[in-house]
Tab-separated table of C-alpha atoms in Angstrom:
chain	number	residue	atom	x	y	z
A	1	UNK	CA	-32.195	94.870	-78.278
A	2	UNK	CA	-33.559	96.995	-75.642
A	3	UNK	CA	-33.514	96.134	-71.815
A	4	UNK	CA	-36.263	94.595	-70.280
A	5	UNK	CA	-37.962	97.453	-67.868
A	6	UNK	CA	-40.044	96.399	-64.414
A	7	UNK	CA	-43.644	98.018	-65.500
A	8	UNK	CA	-46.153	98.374	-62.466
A	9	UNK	CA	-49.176	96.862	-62.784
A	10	UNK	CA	-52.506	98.964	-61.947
A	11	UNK	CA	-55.478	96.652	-61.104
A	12	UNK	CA	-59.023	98.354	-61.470
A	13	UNK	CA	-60.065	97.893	-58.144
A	14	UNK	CA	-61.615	100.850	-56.354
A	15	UNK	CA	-61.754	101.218	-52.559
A	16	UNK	CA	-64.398	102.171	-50.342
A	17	UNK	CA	-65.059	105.469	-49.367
A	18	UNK	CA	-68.422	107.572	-47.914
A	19	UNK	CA	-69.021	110.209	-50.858
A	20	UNK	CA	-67.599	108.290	-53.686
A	21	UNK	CA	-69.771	110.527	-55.669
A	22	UNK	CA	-68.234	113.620	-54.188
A	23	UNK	CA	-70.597	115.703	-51.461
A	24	UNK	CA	-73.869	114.745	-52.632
A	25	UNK	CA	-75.725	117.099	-50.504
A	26	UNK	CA	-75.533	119.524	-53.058
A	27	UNK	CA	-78.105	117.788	-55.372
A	28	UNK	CA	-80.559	118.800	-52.640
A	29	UNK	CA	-83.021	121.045	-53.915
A	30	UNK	CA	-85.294	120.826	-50.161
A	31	UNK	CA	-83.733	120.017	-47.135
A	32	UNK	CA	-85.746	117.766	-44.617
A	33	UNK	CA	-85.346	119.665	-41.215
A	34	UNK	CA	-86.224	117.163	-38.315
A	35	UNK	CA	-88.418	119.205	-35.268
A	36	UNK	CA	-87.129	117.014	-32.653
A	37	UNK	CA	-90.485	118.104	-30.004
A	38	UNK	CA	-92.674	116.285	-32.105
A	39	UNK	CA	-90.207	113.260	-33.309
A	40	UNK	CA	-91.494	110.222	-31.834
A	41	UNK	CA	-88.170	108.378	-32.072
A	42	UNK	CA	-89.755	105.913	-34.247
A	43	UNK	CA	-86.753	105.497	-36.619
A	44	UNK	CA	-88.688	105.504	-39.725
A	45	UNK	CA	-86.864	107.722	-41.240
A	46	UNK	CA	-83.988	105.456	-40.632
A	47	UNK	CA	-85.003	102.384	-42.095
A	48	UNK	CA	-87.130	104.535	-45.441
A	49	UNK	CA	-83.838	107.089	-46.137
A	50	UNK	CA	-82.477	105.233	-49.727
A	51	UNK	CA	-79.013	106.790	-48.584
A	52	UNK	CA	-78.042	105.813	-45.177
A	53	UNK	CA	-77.923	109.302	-44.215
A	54	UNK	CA	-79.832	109.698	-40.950
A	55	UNK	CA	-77.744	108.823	-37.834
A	56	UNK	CA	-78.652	108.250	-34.262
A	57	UNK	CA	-77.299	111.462	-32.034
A	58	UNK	CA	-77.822	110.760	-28.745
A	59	UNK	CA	-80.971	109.123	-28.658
A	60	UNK	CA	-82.643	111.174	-32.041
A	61	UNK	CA	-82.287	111.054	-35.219
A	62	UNK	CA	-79.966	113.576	-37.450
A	63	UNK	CA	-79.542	113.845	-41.218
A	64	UNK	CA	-75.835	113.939	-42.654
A	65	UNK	CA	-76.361	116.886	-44.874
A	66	UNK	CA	-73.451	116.296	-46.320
A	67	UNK	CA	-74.786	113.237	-48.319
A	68	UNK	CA	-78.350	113.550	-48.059
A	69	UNK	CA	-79.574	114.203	-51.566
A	70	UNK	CA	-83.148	115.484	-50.366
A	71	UNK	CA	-85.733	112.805	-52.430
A	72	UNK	CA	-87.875	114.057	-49.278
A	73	UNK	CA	-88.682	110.003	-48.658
A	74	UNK	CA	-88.407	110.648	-44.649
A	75	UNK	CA	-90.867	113.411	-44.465
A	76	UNK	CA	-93.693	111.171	-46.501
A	77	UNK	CA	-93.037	108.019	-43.796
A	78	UNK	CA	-92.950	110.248	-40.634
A	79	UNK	CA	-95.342	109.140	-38.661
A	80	UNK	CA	-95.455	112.188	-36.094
A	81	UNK	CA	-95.231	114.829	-39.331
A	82	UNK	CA	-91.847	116.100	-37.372
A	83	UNK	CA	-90.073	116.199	-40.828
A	84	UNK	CA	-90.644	119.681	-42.972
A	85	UNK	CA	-89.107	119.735	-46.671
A	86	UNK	CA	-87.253	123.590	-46.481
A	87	UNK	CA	-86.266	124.953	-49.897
A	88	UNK	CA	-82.430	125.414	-49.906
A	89	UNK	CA	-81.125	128.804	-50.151
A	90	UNK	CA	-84.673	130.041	-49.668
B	3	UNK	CA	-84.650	85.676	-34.085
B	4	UNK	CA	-86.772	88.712	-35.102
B	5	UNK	CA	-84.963	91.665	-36.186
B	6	UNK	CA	-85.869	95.036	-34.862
B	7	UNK	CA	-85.152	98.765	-36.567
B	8	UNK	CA	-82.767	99.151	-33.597
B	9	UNK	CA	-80.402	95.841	-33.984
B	10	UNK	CA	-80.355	96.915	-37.666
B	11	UNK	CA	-79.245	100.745	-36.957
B	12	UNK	CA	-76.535	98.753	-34.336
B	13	UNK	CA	-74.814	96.719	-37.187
B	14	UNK	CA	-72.184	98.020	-39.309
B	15	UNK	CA	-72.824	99.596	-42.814
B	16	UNK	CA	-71.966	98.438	-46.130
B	17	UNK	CA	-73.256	100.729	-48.365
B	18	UNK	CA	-71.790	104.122	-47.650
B	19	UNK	CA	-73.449	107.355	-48.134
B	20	UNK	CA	-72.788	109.408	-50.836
B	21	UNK	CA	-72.957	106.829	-53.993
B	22	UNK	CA	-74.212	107.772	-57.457
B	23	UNK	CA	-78.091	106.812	-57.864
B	24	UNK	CA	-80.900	109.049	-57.846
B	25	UNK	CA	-82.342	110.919	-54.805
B	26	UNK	CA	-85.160	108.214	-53.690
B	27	UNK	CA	-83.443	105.569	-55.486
B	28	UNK	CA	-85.207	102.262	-54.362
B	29	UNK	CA	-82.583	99.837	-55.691
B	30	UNK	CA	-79.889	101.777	-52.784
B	31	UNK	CA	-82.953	101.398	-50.075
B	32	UNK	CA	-82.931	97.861	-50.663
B	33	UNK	CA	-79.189	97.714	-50.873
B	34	UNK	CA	-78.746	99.303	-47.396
B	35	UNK	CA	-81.378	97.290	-45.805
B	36	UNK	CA	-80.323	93.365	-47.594
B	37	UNK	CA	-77.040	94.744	-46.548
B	38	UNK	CA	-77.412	95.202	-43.021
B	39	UNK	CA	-78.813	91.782	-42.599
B	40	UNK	CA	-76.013	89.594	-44.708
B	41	UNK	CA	-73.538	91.784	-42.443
B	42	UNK	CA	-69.734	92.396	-43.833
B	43	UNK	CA	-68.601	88.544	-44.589
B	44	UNK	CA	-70.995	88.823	-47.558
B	45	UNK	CA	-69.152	88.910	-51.424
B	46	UNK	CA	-71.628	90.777	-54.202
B	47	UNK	CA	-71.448	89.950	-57.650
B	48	UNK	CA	-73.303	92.908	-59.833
B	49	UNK	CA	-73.830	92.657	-63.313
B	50	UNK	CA	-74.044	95.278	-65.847
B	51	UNK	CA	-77.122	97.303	-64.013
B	52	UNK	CA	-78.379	100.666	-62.133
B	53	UNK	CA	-75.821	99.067	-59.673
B	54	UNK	CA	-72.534	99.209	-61.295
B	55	UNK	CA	-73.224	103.337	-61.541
B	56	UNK	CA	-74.804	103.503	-57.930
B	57	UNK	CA	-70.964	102.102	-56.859
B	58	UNK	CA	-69.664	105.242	-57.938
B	59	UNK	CA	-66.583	105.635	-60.141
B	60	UNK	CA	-63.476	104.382	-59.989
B	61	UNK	CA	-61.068	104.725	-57.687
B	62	UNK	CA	-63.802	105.203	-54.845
B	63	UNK	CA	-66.766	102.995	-54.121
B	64	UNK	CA	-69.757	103.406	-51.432
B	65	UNK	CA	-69.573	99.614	-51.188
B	66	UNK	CA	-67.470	98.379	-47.971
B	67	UNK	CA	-67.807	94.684	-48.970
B	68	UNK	CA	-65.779	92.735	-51.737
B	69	UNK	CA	-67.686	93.154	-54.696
B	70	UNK	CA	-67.372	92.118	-58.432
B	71	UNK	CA	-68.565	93.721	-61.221
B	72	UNK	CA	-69.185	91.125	-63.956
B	73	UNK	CA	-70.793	90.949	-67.674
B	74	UNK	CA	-74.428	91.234	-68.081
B	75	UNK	CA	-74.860	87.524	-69.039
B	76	UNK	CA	-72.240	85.828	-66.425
B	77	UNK	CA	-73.604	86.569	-62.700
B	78	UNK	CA	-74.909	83.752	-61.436
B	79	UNK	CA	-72.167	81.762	-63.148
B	80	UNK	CA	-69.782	84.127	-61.991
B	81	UNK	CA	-71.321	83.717	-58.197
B	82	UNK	CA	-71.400	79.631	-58.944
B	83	UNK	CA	-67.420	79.809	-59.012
B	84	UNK	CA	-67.448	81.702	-56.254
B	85	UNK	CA	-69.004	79.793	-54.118
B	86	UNK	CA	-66.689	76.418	-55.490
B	87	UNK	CA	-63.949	78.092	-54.280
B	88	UNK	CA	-64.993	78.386	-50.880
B	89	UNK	CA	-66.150	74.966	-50.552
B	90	UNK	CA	-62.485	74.075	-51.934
B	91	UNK	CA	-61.070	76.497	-49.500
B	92	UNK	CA	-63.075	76.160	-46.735
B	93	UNK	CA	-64.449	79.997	-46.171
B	94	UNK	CA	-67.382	80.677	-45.159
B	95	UNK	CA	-69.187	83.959	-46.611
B	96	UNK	CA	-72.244	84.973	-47.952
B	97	UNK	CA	-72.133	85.135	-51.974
B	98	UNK	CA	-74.963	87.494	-52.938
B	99	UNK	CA	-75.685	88.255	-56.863
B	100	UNK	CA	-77.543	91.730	-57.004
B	101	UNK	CA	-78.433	91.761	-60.501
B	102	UNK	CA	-81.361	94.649	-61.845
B	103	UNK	CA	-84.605	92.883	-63.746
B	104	UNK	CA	-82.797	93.163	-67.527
B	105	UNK	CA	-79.452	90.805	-65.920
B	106	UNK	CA	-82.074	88.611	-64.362
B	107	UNK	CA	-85.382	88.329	-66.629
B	108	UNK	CA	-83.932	89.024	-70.075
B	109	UNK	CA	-79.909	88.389	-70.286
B	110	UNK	CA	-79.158	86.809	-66.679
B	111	UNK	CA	-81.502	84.224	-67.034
B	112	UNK	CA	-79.811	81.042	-68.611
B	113	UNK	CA	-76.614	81.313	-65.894
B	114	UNK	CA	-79.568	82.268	-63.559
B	115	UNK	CA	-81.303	79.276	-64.697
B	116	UNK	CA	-78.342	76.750	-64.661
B	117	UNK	CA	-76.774	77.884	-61.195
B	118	UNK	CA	-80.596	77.349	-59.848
B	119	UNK	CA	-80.863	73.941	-61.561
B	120	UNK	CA	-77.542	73.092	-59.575
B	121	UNK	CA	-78.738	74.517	-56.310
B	122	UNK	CA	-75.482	76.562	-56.061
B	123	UNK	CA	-74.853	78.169	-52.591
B	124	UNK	CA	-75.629	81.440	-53.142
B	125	UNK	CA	-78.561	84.214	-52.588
B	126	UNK	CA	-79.683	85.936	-55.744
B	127	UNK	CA	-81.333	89.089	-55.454
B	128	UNK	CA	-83.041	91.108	-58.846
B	129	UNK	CA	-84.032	94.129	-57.520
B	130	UNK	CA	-86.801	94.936	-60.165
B	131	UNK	CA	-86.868	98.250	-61.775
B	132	UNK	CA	-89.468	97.392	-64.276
B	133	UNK	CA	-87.497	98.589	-67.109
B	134	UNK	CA	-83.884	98.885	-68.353
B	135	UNK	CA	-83.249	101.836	-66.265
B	136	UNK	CA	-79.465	102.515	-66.099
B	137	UNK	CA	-79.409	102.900	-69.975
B	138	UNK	CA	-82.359	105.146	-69.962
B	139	UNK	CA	-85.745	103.317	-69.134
B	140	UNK	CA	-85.831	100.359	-72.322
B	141	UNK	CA	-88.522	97.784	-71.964
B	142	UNK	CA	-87.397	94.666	-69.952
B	143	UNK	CA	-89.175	91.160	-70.339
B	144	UNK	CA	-90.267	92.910	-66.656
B	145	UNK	CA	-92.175	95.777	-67.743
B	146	UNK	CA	-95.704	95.619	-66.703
B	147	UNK	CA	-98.285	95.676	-69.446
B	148	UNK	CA	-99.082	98.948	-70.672
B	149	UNK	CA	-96.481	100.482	-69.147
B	150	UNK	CA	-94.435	103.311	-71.107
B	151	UNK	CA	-91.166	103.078	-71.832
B	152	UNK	CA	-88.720	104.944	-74.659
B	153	UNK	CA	-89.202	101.691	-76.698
B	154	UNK	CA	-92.844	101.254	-75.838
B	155	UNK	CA	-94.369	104.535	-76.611
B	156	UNK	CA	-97.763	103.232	-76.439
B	157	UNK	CA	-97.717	101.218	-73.496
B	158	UNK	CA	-95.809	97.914	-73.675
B	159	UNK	CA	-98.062	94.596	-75.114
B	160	UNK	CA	-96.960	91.811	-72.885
B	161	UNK	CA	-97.284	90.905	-69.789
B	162	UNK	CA	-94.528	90.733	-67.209
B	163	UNK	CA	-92.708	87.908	-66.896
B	164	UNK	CA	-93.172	85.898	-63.552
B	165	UNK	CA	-89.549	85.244	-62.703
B	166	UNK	CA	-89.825	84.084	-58.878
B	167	UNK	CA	-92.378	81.333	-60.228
B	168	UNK	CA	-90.118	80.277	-62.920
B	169	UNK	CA	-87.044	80.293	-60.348
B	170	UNK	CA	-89.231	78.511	-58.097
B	171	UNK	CA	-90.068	75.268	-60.435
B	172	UNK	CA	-86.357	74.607	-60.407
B	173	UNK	CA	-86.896	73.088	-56.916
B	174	UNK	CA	-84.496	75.703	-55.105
B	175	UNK	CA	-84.963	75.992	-51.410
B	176	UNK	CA	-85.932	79.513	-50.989
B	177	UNK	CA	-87.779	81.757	-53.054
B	178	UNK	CA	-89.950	85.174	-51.947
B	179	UNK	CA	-90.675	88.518	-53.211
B	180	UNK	CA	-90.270	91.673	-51.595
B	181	UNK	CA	-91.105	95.287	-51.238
B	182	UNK	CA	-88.911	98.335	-50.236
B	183	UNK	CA	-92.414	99.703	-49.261
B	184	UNK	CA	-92.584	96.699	-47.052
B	185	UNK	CA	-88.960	97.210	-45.253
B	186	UNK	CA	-89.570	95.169	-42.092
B	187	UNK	CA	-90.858	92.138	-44.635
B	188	UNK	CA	-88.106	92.659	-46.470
B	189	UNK	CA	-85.489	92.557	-43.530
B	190	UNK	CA	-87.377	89.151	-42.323
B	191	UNK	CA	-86.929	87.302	-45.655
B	192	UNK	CA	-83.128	88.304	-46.424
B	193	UNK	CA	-82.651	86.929	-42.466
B	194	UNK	CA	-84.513	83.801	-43.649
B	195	UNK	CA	-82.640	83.654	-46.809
B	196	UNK	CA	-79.403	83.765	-44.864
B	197	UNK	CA	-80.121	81.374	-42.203
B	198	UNK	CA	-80.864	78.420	-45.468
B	199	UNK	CA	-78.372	76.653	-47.656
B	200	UNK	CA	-78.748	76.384	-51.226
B	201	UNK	CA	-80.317	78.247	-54.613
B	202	UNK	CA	-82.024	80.940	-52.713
B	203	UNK	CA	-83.548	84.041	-55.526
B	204	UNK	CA	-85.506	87.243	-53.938
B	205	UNK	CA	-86.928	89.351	-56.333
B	206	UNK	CA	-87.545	93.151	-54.858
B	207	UNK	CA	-89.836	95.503	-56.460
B	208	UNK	CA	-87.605	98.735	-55.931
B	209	UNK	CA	-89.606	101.614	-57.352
B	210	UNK	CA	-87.243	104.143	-59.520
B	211	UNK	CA	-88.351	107.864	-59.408
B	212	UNK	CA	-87.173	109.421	-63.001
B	213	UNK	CA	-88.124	105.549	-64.795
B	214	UNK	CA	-91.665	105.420	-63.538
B	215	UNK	CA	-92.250	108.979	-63.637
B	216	UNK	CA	-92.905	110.341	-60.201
B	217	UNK	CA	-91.226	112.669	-57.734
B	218	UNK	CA	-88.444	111.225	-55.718
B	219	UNK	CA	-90.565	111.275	-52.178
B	220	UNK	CA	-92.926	108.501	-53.522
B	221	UNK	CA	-90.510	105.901	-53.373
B	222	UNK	CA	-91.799	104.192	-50.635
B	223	UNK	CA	-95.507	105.411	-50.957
B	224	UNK	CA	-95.356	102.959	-54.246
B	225	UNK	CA	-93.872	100.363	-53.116
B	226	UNK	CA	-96.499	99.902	-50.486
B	227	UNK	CA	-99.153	100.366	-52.805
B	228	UNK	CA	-97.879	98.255	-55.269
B	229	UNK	CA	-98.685	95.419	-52.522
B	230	UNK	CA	-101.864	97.197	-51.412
B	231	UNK	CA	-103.008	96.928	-54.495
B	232	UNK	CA	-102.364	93.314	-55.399
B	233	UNK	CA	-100.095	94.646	-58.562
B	234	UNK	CA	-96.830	93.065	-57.061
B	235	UNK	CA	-97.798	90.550	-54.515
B	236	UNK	CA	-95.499	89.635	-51.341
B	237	UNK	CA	-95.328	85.512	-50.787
B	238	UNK	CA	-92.311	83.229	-50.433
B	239	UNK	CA	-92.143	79.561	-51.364
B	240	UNK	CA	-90.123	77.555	-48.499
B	241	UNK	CA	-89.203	74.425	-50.052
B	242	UNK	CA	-91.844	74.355	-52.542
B	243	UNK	CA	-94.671	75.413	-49.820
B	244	UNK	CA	-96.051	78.391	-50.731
B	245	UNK	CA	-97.190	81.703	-47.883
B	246	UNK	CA	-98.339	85.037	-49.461
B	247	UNK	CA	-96.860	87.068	-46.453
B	248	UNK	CA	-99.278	90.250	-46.605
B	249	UNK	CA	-102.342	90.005	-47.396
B	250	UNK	CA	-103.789	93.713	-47.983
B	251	UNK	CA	-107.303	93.889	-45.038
B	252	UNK	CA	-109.156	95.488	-48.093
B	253	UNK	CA	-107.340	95.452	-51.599
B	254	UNK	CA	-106.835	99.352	-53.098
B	255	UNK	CA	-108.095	100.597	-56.361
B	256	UNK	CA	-105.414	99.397	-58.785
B	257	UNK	CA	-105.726	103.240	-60.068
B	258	UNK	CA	-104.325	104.818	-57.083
B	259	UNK	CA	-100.995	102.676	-58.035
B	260	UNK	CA	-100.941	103.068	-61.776
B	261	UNK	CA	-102.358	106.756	-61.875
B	262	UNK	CA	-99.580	107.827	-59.346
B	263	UNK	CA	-97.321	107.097	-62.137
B	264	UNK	CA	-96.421	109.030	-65.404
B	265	UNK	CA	-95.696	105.969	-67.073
B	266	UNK	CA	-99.229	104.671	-66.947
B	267	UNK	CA	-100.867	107.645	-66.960
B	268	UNK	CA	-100.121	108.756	-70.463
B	269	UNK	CA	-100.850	105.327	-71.932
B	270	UNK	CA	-103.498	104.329	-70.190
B	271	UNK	CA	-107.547	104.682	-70.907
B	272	UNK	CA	-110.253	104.105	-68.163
B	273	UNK	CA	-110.851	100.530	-69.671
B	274	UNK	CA	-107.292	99.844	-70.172
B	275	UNK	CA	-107.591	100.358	-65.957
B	276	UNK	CA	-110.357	98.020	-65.434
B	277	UNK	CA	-108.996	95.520	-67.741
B	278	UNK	CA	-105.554	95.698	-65.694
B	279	UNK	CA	-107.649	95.271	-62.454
B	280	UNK	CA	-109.244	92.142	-63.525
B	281	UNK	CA	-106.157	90.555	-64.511
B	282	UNK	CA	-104.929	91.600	-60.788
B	283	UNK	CA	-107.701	90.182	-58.959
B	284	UNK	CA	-107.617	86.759	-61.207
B	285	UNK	CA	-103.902	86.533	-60.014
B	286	UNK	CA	-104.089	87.019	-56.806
B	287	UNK	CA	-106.626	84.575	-56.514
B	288	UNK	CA	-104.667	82.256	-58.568
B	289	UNK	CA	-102.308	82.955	-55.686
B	290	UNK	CA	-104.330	82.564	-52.630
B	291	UNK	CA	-105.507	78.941	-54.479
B	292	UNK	CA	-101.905	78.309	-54.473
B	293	UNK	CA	-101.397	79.151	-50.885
B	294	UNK	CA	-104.005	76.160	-50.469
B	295	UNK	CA	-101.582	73.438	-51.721
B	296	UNK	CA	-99.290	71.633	-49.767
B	297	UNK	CA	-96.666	71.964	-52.185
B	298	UNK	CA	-96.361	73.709	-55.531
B	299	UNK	CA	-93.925	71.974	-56.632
């Protein structure tokens, strides 16, 4: 009879982690630039971006290219028009 | 308390950058907004929907909250135990279901059904796609009439189903519909929801880019003009007292909303429109009457 062996159990629990997808921001196809003279600090862009990725700097906003995946939402709710889609690589 | 954009941005996140769904994913919108009301002492319970993906895969997940993935059929029961054991063990937490419109209409809807019938402590959210999108856009029992889908070529024959209603006739405390295109509305209810004890169900319309057929900017555009338009109209029933909660100053053409989208557009003709429309308006008046009421139930 063979001897009983101590086997380590793995649960399937994952952990949480920003990019659990890897660096999203290279979906992007446009990149929303913000022109901070004509932002109106409204924070639209804030509470409309699907992925959490525009963070307060200071007192304006700034996207997280990193993660931002560039579905352009942001530009269509700015309300001062500061938000320009910019073709990447272009 | 009202909550502003600014106490929102001031709470701590949930739902992490970087997850799986689609750029302009409205499901994720709602997700980061529900989230930053319920706050971190909140347990999810998905089912088998866009939701499980949007997680990401294992061993990482964008969700910073304990969260459960279930079977399709089990969510609400799954959330029903959950909540037991806290009353057993004293905790107090949030225990949020986020289940898509095929776990909540179609599969979801007996345990749905029996946890409502219970009153179970718990908030159940169906963020409504419209279609089974995470499998590659299948008709739901939540599909709009007319709408395409990959199993309703020409336009699908039924009507959609009217969930919330049905939810509310089970006498639960809190039901309301919601809007990504309406954030701030959205934001309120969630607080409301949060603030109450019992069976609570919101059902969000959360517009999804590649199943509806339009570019990934429009996201919120349609979700605003869904309610504009009368198509998916916001109201919440407080204890069986029922408030529509914006009421459009001059109702859109329901074609702005349906020819925005390639999904309607290549099914529908211009009487197919008009016949949609008047089925619209006879609803929303249906609505308003019920508005007039006391209580609906």
């Amino acid at each position: 009879m063979s001897e009983s062996k101590e086997v380590e159990m793995v649960l399937p629990i994952s952990y949480p982690s920003p990019g659990a997808m890897g660096k999203t921001g290279i979906w992007r196809v446009f990149k929303p630039v913000i022109d901070l003279s004509k932002c109106i600090k409204c924070w639209q862009c804030w509470l409309y971006c699907p992925e959490d990725t525009v963070v307060m700097e200071g007192d304006h906003p700034k996207i997280d290219y990193e993660y931002c995946k560039g579905c352009g939402v942001c530009k269509e709710v700015c309300r001062a028009g500061a938000i320009s889609m910019i073709r990447e690589g272009g | 308390m009202v909550l502003t954009i600014k106490d929102l941005m001031s709470r701590e996140r949930t739902y992490l950058p970087g997850s799986a769904s689609c750029p302009g994913c409205g499901a994720s919108l709602a997700f980061k907004l529900a989230s930053k009301v319920l706050g971190r002492n909140t347990v999810y319970v998905v089912p088998a929907c866009c939701f499980s993906v949007i997680q990401g895969p294992y061993p990482k997940t964008c969700i910073n909250a304990p969260l459960i993935n279930i079977a399709f059929a089990a969510a609400a029961a799954c959330a029903s135990g959950i909540t037991r054991a806290h009353k057993i063990t004293g905790r107090k937490a949030n225990v949020v279901v986020w289940a898509g419109d095929g776990g909540t209409v179609d599969i979801g809807l007996q345990a749905l059904s029996g946890a409502a019938e219970r009153n179970e402590d718990m908030i159940y959210v169906c963020y409504d796609n419209e279609a089974y999108m995470n499998t590659g856009i299948q008709r739901s029992g939540s599909t709009p009439q007319k709408a395409w889908t990959k199993t309703t070529l020409g336009g699908k024959v039924q009507p959609k189903k009217e969930v919330p209603l049905i939810v509310a006739m089970h006498r639960v405390p809190y039901v309301a519909t919601a809007s990504v295109g309406y954030p701030m509305d959205l934001v309120r209810k969630f607080e409301k929801a949060s603030r109450m004890e019992g069976f609570r169900y919101i059902h969000i319309l959360s517009p999804c880019p590649p199943g509806w057929g339009m570019s990934s900017n429009k996201t919120a555009e349609m979700g605003k003009l869904a309610v504009d338009t009368c198509f998916f109209p916001l109201y919440e029933i407080e204890h069986g007292k029922l408030r529509v909660t914006v009421k459009p100053r001059e109702r859109k053409p329901l074609k702005n909303y349906l020819l925005a989208q390639s999904r309607f557009r290549r099914t529908l003709s211009e009487a197919d429109v008009e016949e949609l429309e008047k089925e619209v308006v006879k609803k929303w008046n249906q609505l308003l009457e019920l508005e007039k009421l006391d209580r609906i139930v």
